[in-house]
Short mmCIF file of C-alpha atoms in Angstrom, two decimals:
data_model
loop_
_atom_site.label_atom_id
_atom_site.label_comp_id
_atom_site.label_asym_id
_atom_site.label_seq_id
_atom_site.Cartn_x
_atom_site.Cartn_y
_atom_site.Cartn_z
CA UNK A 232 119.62 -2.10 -214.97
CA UNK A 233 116.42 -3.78 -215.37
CA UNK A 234 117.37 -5.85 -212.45
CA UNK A 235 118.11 -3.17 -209.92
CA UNK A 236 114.62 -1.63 -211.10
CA UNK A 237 113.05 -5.34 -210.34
CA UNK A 238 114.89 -5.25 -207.10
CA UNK A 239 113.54 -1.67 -205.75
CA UNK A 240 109.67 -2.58 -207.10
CA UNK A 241 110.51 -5.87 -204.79
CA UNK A 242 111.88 -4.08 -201.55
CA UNK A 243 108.95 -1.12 -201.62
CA UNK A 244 106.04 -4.23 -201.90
CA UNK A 245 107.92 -5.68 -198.75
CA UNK A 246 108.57 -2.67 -197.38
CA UNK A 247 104.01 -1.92 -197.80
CA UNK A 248 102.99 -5.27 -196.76
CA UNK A 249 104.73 -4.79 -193.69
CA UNK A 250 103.11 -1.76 -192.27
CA UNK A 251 99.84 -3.13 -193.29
CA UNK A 252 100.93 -5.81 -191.21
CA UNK A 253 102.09 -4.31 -188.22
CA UNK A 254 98.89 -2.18 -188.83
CA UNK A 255 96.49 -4.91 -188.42
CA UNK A 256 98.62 -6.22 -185.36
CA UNK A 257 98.00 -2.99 -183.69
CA UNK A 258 94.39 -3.22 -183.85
CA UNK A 259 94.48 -6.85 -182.89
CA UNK A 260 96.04 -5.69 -179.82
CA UNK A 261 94.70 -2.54 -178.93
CA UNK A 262 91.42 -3.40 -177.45
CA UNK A 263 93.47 -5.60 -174.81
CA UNK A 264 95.50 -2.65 -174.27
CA UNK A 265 92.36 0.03 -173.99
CA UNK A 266 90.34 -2.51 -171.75
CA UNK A 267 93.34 -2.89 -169.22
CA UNK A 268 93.81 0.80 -169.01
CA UNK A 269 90.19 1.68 -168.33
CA UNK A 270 90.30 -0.71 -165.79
CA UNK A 271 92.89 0.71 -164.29
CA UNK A 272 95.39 -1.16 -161.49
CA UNK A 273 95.43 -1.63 -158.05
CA UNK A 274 97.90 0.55 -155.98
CA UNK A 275 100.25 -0.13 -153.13
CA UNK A 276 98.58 -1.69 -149.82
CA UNK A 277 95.59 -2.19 -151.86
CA UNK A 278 93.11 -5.63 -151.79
CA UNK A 279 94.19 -7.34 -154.65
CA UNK A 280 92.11 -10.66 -153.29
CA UNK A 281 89.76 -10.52 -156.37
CA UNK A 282 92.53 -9.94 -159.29
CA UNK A 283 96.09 -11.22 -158.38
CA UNK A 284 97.49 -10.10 -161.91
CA UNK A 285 96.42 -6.51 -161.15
CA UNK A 286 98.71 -4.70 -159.52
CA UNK A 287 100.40 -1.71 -160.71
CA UNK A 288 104.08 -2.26 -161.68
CA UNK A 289 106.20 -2.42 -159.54
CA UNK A 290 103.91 -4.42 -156.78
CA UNK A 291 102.88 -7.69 -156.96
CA UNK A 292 99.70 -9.73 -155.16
CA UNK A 293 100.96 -11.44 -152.24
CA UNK A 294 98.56 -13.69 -150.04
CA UNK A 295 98.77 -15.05 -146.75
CA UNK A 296 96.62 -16.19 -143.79
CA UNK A 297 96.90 -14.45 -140.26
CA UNK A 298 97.10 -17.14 -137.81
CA UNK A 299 94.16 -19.58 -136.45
CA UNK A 300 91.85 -18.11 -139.02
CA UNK A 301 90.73 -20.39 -141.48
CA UNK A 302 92.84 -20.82 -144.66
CA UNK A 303 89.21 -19.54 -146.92
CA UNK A 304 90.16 -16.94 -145.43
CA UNK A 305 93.12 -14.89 -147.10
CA UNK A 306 94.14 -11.94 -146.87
CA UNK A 307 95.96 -10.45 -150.29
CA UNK A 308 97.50 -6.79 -150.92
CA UNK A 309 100.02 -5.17 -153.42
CA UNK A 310 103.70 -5.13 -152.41
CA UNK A 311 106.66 -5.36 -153.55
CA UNK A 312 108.61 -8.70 -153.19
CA UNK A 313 111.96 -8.79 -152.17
CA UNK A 314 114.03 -11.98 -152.97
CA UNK A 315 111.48 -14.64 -154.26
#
C-alpha cells in the first residue's frame, strides 16, 4: 500500500514538472513565433528578392536572371515549384 501511495506522489511530481516545462518552452518560443507573424509573409507573384525564406506557404522564392542582363541583377518572386 505504501508503495502504490509512493508511486502516485512520484507520477503527479512528473506529471508538474512537465507542464512547467513545456511552459517555459512556450515562452522560449513564442517571441519567434509573434515576431514572424507581425511581420507577416510575402504573397503569390510578390518580390521576395530581399527575404527568400518569406513566402507564405505554399510558395516558395524562386530566382532567375532574364537574359543578357547582368547576373547582379535577379529577379525573385513567390511561386509554387513543381518537381524540384
Amino acid at each position: 500500500m505504501k508503495l502504490c501511495i509512493l508511486l502516485v506522489v512520484l507520477l503527479i511530481t512528473v506529471v508538474r514538472a512537465e507542464e512547467d516545462i513545456l511552459e517555459n518552452e512556450a515562452e522560449d518560443i513564442s517571441p519567434a513565433i509573434k515576431e514572424r507573424s507581425a511581420r507577416g509573409c510575402i504573397g503569390r507573384n510578390e518580390s521576395c528578392k530581399f527575404d527568400r525564406h518569406g513566402c507564405c506557404w505554399p510558395w516558395s522564392c524562386s530566382c532567375w536572371n532574364k537574359e543578357g542582363q547582368p547576373e547582379s541583377d535577379v529577379w525573385c518572386e513567390c511561386s509554387l515549384k513543381i518537381g524540384k
